[in-house]
Short mmCIF file of C-alpha atoms in Angstrom, two decimals:
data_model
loop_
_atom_site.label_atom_id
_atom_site.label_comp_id
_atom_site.label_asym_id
_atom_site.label_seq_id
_atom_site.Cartn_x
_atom_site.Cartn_y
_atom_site.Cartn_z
CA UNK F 94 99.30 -48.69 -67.40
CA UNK F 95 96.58 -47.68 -64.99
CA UNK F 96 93.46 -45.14 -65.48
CA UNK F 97 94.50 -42.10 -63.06
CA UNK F 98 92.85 -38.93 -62.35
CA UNK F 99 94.45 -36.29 -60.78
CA UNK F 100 93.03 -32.93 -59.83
CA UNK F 101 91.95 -30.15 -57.19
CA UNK F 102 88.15 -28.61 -56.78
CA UNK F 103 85.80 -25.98 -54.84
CA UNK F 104 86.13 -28.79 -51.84
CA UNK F 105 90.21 -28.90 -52.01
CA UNK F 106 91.44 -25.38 -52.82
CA UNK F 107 89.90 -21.71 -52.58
CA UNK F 108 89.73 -19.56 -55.56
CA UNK F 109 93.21 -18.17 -55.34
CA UNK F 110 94.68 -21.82 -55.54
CA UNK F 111 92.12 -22.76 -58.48
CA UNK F 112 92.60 -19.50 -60.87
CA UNK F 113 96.49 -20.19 -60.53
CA UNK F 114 96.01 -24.11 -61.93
CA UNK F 115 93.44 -23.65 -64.61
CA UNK F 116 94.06 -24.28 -68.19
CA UNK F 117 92.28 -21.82 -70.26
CA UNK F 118 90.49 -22.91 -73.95
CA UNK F 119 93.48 -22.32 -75.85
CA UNK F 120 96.09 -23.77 -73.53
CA UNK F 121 93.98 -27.36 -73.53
CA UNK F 122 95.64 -29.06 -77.18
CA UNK F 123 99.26 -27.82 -76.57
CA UNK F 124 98.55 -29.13 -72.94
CA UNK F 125 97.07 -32.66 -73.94
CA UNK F 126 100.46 -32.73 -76.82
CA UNK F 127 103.08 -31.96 -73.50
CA UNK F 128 100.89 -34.39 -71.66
CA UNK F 129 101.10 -37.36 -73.52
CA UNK F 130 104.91 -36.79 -74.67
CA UNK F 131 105.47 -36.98 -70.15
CA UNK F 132 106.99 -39.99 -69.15
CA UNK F 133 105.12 -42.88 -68.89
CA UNK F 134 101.89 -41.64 -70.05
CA UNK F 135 100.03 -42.81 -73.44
CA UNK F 136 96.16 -41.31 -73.36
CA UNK F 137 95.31 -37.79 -71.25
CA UNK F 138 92.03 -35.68 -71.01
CA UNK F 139 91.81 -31.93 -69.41
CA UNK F 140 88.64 -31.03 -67.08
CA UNK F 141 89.34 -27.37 -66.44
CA UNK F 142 86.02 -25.57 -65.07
CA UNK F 143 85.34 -22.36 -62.43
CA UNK F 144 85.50 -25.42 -60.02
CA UNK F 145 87.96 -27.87 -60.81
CA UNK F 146 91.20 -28.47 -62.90
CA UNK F 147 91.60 -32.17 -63.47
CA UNK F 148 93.96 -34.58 -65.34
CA UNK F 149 92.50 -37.68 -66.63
CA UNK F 150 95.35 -40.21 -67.67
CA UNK F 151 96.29 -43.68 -68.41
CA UNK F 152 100.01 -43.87 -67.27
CA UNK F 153 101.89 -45.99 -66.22
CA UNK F 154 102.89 -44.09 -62.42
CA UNK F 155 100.89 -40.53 -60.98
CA UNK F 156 104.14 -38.86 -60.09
CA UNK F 157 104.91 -38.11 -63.57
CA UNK F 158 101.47 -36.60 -64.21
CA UNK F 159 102.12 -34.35 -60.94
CA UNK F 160 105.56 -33.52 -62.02
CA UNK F 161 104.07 -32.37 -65.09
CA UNK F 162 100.88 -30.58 -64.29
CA UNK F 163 103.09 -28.85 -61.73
CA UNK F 164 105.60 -27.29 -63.97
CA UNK F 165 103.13 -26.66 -66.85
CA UNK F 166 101.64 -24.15 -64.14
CA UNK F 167 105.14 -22.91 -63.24
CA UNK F 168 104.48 -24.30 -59.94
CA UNK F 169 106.58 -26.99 -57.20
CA UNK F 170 104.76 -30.23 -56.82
CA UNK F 171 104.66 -29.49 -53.07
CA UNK F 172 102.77 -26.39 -53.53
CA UNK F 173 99.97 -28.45 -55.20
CA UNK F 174 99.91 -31.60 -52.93
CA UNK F 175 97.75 -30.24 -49.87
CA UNK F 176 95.05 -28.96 -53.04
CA UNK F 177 95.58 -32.60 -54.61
CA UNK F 178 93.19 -36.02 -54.97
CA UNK F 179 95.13 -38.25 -56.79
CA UNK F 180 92.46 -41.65 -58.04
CA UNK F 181 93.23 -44.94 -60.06
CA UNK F 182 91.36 -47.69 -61.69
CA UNK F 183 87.77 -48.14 -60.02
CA UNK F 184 87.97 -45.36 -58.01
CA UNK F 185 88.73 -42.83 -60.30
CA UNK F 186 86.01 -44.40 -62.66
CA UNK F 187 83.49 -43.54 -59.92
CA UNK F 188 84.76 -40.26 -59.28
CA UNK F 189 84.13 -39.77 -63.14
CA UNK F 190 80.72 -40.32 -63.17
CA UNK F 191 80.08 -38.90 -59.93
CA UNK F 192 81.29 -35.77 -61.84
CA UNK F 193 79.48 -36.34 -64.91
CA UNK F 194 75.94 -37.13 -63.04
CA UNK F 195 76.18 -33.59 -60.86
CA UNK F 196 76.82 -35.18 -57.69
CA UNK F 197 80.47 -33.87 -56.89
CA UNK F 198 79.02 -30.24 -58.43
CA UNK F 199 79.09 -27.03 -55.86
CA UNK F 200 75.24 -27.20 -57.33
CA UNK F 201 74.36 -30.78 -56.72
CA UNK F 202 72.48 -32.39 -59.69
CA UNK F 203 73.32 -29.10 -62.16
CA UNK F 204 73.99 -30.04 -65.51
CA UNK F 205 76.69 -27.59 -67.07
CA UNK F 206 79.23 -29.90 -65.91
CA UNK F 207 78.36 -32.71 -68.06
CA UNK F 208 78.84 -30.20 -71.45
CA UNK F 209 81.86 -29.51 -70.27
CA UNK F 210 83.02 -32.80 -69.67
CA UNK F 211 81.97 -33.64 -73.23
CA UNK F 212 83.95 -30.69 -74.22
CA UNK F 213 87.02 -32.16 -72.63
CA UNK F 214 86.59 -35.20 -74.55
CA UNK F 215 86.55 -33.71 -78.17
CA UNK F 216 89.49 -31.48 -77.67
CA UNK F 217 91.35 -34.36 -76.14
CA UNK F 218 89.81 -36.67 -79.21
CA UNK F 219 90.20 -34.10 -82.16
CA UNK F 220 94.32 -33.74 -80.14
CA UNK F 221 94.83 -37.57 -80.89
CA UNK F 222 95.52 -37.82 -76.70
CA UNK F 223 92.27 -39.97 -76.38
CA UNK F 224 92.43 -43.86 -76.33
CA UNK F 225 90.59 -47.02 -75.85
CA UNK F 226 90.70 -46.27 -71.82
CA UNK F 227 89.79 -42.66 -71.77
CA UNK F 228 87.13 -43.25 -74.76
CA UNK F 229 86.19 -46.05 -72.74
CA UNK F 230 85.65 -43.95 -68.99
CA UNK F 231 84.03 -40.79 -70.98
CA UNK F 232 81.24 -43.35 -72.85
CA UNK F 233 80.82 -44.85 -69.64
CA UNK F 234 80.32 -41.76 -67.58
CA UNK F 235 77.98 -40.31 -69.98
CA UNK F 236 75.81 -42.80 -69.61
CA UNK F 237 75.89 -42.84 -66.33
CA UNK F 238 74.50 -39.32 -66.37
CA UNK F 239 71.45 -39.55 -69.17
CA UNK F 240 71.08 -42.79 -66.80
CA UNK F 241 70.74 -40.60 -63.90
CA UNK F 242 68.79 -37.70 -65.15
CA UNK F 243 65.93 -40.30 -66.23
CA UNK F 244 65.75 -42.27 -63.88
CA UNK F 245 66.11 -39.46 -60.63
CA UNK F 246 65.00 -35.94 -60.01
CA UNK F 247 68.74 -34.79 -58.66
CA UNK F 248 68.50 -31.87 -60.65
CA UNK F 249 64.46 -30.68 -60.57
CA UNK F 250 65.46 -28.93 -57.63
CA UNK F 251 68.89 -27.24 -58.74
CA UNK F 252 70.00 -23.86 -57.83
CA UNK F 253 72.33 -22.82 -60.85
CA UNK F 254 75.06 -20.29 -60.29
CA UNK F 255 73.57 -18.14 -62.45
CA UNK F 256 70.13 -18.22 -60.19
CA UNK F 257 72.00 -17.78 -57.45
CA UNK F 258 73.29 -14.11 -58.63
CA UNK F 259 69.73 -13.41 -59.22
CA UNK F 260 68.93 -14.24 -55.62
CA UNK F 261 72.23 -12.43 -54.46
CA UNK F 262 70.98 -9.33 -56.32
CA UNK F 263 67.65 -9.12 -55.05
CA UNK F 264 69.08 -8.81 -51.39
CA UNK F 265 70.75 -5.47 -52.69
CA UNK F 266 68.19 -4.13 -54.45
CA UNK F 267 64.08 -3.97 -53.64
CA UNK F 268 63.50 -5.14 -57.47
CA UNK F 269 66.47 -6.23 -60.41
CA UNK F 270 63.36 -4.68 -62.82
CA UNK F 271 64.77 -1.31 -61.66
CA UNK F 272 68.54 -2.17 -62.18
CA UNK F 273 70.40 -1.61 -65.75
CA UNK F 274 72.57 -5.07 -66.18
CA UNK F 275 76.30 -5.30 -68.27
CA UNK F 276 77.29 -8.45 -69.07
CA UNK F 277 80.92 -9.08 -69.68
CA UNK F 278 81.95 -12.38 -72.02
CA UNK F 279 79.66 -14.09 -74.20
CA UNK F 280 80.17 -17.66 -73.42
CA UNK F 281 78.03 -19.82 -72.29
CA UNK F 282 78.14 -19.09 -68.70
CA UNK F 283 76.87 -15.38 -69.96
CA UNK F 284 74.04 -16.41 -71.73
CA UNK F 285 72.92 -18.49 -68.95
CA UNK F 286 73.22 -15.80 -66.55
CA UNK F 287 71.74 -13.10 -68.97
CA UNK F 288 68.48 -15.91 -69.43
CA UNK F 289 68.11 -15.63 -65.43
CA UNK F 290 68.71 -12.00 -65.10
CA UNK F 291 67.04 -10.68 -68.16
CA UNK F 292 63.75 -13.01 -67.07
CA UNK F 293 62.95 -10.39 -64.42
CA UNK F 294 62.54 -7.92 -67.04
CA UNK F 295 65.87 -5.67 -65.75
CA UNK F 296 65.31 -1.67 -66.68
CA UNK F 297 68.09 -2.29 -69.14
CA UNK F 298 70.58 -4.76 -70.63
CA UNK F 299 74.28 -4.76 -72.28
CA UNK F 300 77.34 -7.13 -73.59
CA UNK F 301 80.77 -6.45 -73.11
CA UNK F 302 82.67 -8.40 -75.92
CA UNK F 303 86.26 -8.68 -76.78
CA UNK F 304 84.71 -9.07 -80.59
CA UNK F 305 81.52 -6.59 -81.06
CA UNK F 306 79.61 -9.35 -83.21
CA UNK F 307 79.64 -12.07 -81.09
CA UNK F 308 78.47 -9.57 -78.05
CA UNK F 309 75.79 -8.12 -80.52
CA UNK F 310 74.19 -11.32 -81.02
CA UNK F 311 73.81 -12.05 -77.75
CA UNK F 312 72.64 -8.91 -76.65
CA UNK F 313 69.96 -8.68 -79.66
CA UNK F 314 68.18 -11.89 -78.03
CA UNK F 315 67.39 -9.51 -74.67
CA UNK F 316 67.15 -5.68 -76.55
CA UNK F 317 69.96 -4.82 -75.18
CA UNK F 318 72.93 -3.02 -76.30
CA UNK F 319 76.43 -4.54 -77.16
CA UNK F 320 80.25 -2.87 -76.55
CA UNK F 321 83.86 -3.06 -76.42
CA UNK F 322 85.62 -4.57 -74.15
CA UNK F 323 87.75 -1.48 -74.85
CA UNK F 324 84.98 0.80 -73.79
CA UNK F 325 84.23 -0.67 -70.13
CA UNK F 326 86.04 2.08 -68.29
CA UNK F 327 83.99 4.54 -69.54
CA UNK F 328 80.91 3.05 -69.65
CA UNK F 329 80.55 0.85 -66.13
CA UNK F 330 79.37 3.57 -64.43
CA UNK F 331 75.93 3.10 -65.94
CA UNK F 332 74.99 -0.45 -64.51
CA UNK F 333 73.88 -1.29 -61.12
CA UNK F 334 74.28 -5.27 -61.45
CA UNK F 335 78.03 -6.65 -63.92
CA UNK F 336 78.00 -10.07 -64.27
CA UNK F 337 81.70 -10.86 -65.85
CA UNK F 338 82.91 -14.54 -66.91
CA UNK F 339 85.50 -14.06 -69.53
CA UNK F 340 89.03 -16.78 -70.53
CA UNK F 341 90.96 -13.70 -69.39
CA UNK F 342 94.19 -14.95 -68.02
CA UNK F 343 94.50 -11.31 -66.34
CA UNK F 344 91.29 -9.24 -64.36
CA UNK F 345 89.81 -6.94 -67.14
CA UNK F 346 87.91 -4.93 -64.01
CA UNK F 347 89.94 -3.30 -61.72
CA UNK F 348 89.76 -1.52 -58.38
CA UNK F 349 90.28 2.01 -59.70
CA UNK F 350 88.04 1.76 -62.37
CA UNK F 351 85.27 0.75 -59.79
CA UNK F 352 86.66 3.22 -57.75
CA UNK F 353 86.43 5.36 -60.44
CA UNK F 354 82.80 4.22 -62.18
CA UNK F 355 81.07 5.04 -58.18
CA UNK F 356 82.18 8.01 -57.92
CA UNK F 357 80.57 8.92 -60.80
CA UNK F 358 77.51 6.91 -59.53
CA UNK F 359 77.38 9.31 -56.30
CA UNK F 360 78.48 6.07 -54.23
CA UNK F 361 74.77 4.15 -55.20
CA UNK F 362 75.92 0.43 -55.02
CA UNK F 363 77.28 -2.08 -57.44
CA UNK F 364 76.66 -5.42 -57.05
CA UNK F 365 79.37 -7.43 -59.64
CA UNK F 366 79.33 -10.78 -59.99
CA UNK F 367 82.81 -12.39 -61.14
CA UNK F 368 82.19 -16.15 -62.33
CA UNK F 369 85.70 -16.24 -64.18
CA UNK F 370 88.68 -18.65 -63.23
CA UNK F 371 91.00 -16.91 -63.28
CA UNK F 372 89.23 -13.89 -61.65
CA UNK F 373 88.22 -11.23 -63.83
CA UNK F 374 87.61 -8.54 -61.34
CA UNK F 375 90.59 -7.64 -58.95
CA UNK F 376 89.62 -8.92 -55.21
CA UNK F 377 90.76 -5.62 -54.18
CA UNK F 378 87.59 -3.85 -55.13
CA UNK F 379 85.64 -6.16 -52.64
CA UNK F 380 87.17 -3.33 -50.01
CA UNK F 381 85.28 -0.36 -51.51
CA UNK F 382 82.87 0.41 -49.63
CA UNK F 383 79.46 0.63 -51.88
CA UNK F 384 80.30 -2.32 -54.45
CA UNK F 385 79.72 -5.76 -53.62
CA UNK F 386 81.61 -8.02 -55.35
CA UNK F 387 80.82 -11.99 -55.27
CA UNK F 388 82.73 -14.90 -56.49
CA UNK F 389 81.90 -18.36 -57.39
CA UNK F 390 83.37 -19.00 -53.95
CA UNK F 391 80.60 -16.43 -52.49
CA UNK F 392 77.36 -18.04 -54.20
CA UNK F 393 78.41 -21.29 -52.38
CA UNK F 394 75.32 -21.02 -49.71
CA UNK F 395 72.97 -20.09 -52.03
CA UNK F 396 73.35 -22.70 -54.30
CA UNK F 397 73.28 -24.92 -51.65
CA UNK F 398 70.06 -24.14 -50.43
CA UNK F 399 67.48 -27.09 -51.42
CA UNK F 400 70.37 -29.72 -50.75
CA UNK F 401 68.43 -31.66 -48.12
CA UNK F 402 65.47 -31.95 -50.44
CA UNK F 403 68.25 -33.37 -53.41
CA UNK F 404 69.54 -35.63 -50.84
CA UNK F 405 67.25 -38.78 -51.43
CA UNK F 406 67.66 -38.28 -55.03
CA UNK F 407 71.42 -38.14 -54.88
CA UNK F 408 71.03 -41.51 -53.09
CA UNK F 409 69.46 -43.11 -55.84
CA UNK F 410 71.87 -41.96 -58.36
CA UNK F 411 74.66 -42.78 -56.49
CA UNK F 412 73.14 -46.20 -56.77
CA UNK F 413 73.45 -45.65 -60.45
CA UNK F 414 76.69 -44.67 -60.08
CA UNK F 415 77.83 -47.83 -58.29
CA UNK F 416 76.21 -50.13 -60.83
CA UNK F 417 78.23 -48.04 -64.07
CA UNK F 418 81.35 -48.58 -61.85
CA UNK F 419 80.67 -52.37 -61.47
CA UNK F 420 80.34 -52.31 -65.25
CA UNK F 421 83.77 -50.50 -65.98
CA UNK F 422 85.92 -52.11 -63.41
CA UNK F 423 84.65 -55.82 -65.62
CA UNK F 424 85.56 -53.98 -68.78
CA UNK F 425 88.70 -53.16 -67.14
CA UNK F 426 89.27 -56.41 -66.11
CA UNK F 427 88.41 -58.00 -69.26
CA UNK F 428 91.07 -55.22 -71.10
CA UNK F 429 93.58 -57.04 -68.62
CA UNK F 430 93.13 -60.13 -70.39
CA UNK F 431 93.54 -59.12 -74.04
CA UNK F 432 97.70 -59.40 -74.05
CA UNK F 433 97.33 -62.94 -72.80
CA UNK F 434 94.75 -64.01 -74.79
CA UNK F 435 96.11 -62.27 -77.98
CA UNK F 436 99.75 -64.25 -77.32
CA UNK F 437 98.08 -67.13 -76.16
CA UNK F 438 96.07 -67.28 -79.66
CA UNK F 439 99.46 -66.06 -81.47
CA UNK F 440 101.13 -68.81 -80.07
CA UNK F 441 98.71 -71.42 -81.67
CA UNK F 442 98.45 -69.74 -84.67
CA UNK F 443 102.32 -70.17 -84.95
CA UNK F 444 102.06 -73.98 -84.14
CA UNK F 445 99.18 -74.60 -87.05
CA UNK F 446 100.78 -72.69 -89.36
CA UNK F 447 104.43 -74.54 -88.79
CA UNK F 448 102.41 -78.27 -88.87
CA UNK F 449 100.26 -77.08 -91.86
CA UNK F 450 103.60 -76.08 -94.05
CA UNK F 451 105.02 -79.20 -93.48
CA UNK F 452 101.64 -81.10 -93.96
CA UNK F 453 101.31 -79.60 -97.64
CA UNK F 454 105.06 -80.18 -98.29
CA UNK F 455 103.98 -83.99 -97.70
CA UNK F 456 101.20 -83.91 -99.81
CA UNK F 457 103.23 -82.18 -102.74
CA UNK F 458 105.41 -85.24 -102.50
CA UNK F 459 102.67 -87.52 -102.90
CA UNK F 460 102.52 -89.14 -99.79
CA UNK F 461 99.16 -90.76 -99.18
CA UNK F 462 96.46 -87.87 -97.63
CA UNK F 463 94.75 -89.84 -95.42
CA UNK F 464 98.20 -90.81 -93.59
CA UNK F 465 99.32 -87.02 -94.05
CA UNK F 466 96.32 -85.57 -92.30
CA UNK F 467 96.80 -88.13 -89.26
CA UNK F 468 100.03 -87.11 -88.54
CA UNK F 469 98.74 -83.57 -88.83
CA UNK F 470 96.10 -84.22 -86.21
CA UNK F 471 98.62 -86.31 -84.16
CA UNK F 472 101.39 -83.00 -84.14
CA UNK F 473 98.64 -80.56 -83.84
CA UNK F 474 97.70 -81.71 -80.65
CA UNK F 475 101.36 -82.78 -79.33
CA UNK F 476 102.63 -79.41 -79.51
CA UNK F 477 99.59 -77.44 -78.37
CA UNK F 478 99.69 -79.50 -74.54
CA UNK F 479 103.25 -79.91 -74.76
CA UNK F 480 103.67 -76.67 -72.91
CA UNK F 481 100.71 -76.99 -70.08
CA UNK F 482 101.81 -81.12 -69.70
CA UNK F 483 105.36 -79.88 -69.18
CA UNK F 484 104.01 -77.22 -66.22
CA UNK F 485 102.34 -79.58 -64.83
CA UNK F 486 104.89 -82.57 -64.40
CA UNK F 487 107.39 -80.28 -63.41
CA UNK F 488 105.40 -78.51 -60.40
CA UNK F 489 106.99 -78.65 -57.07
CA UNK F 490 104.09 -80.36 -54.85
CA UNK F 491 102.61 -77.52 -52.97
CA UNK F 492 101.19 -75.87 -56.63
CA UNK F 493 99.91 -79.04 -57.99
CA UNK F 494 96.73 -78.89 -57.03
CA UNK F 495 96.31 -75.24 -57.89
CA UNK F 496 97.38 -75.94 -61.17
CA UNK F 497 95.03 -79.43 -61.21
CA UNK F 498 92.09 -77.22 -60.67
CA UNK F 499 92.71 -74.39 -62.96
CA UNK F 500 94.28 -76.66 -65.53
CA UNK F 501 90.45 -78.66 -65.67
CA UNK F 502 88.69 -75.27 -65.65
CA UNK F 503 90.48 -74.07 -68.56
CA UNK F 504 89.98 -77.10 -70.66
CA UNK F 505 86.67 -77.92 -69.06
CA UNK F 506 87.55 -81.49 -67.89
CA UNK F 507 84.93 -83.43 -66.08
CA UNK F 508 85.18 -86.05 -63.43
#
């Protein structure tokens, strides 16, 4: 069985590649349950963000993860394979806490990935898909990152995505203090983005909800208003700046009701922000001609602005990094060991036991003790180098001295 990770991201697909392969909140359990019940695979964790979808296994061979991941998105495992990194062992250890410490982020050094990498690991622990190799990696990697937010600055200097729609904005428009905001969703990628927006004071301020309550409370922290998801049609015509991240498996905003919503506007701009994977706004309304429609994709540029001044501090935690992978690939290696030493110890266990039956059957038949426990003593160690003296007679002469050397190591023999 081997640690495997297999996945795509914002550097190995575009947004049209990404929306199609993500696993949305309540496709992750039934997911993990196909997963493991895949040939060849006993332990499996899902990563599924706005920028990446990826499979964390330990399985015996990759192909049967791709086989799988490909037809649980009704897709052909060619279609995926230009999108695909496929990593084992140490490498995909590293590329685990690369992810976990921000430093394979479209935002270097942000820190949303690490909650949702956390996330990933209690849904794949409370599904009973997480083992000793995945619990293992995800302990490890978080460490990694408290490691690396304590001992660096990588993310002092980070431009969230939600910052960057602020910035976005206020290219549009002279001041977002004059603009009404609508939120759509109420996750956490919302209230981040309503924290940003709703700092510079915006003219006015609603959520968008699928569930009025939930949108309520969220709104109540900004005094703003909260609606229906039902009641967007209607009522989009009275924001200048929609910010929309939803778990929507279908676009909730679409080019006719922009279409629509401007007209009624007299043509003044939108400027709509769509954070969702899949997409919650239809691409098609990027072609109208006064709203402005962004993507994850989109904010790339801004959020890397300030990556020079990251760089040394990525640097150092990739140092970090390399030291948590040094640890895990001993742990591994010391896991590789465990079935030899647990039949080697079996195997002893089985001789004692055998010599101590028959040493008690002695004593019940009053032989003297003394002579009993010699013989014990005598058999005991007959049978335990039996095997190893028998290797070691019978070795052709070209793995002798091999077996010399490792045979004095083991049992610490001195000249």
């Amino acid at each position: 069985m081997n640690l495997v990770v297999l996945g795509i991201n914002h550097e190995t697909a575009p947004l049209a590649v990404r929306e199609r392969l993500a696993f949305s909140p309540a496709e992750l359990a039934p997911a993990l349950s196909g997963l493991t019940s895949a040939r060849g695979v006993a332990e499996a964790a899902i990563v599924s963000t706005c920028n990446r979808t990826e499979l964390y296994v330990n399985a015996r061979e990759a192909d049967a993860v791709l086989e799988w991941f490909a037809a649980s998105r009704g897709r052909e495992a060619r279609e995926l394979m230009p999108h695909l990194y496929r990593l084992s062992d140490v490498d995909a250890a590293r590329h685990a806490f690369r992810v976990a410490a921000g430093l394979d982020s479209m935002v270097l050094g942000e820190t949303q990935i690490l909650g949702q990498l956390k996330d990933a690991e209690r849904v794949a622990r409370e599904a009973g898909s997480l083992g000793v190799l995945l619990n293992g990696l995800f302990q490890r990697a978080f460490q990694v990152a408290k490691e690396v937010r304590s001992e660096t600055r990588i993310g002092a200097a980070s431009v969230s995505m939600a910052a960057a729609a602020v910035k976005l904005a206020e290219r549009l428009y002279p001041s977002v203090s004059e603009c009404s905001v609508l939120f759509i969703g109420a996750g956490e990628m919302i209230e981040l983005c309503a924290a940003h927006f709703c700092a510079q004071r915006p003219r006015a301020m609603a959520v968008a909800n699928r569930t009025l309550e939930r949108g309520a409370r969220l709104a109540e922290q900004y005094g703003g208003s909260a609606m229906l998801l039902s009641d967007l049609a209607e009522r989009i015509a009275e924001f200048d700046i929609v910010v929309s991240c939803t778990a929507a498996p279908l676009a909730i905003v679409g080019k006719g009701t922009v279409e629509r919503a401007l007209k009624r506007r007299k043509h003044r701009p939108m400027f709509i922000v769509d954070l969702a994977v899949p997409r919650d706004v239809e691409p098609e309304v990027a072609d109208l001609p006064d709203a402005y429609l962004y993507t994850v994709d989109d904010l790339a540029e801004v959020v890397r602005e300030g990556f020079a001044a990251r760089q040394s501090e990525a640097e150092a935690a990739g140092l970090i990094v390399e030291a948590g992978v040094e640890e895990f690939r001993q742990w591994l290696a010391g896991r590789a060991l465990v079935p030899t030493i647990r039949e080697l110890k079996d195997h002893a266990d089985r001789i004692a036991r055998h010599e101590l039956s028959k040493a008690r059957k002695r004593l019940a038949a009053g032989d003297d003790a003394d002579e009993v426990l010699e013989r014990l003593s005598e058999q005991l160690a007959a049978k335990l180098l039996h095997a190893p003296l028998a290797t070691l007679n019978a070795a052709p002469p070209e793995e002798q001295e091999p077996l010399l050397r490792a045979t004095r190591r083991i049992f610490r023999l001195h000249d």
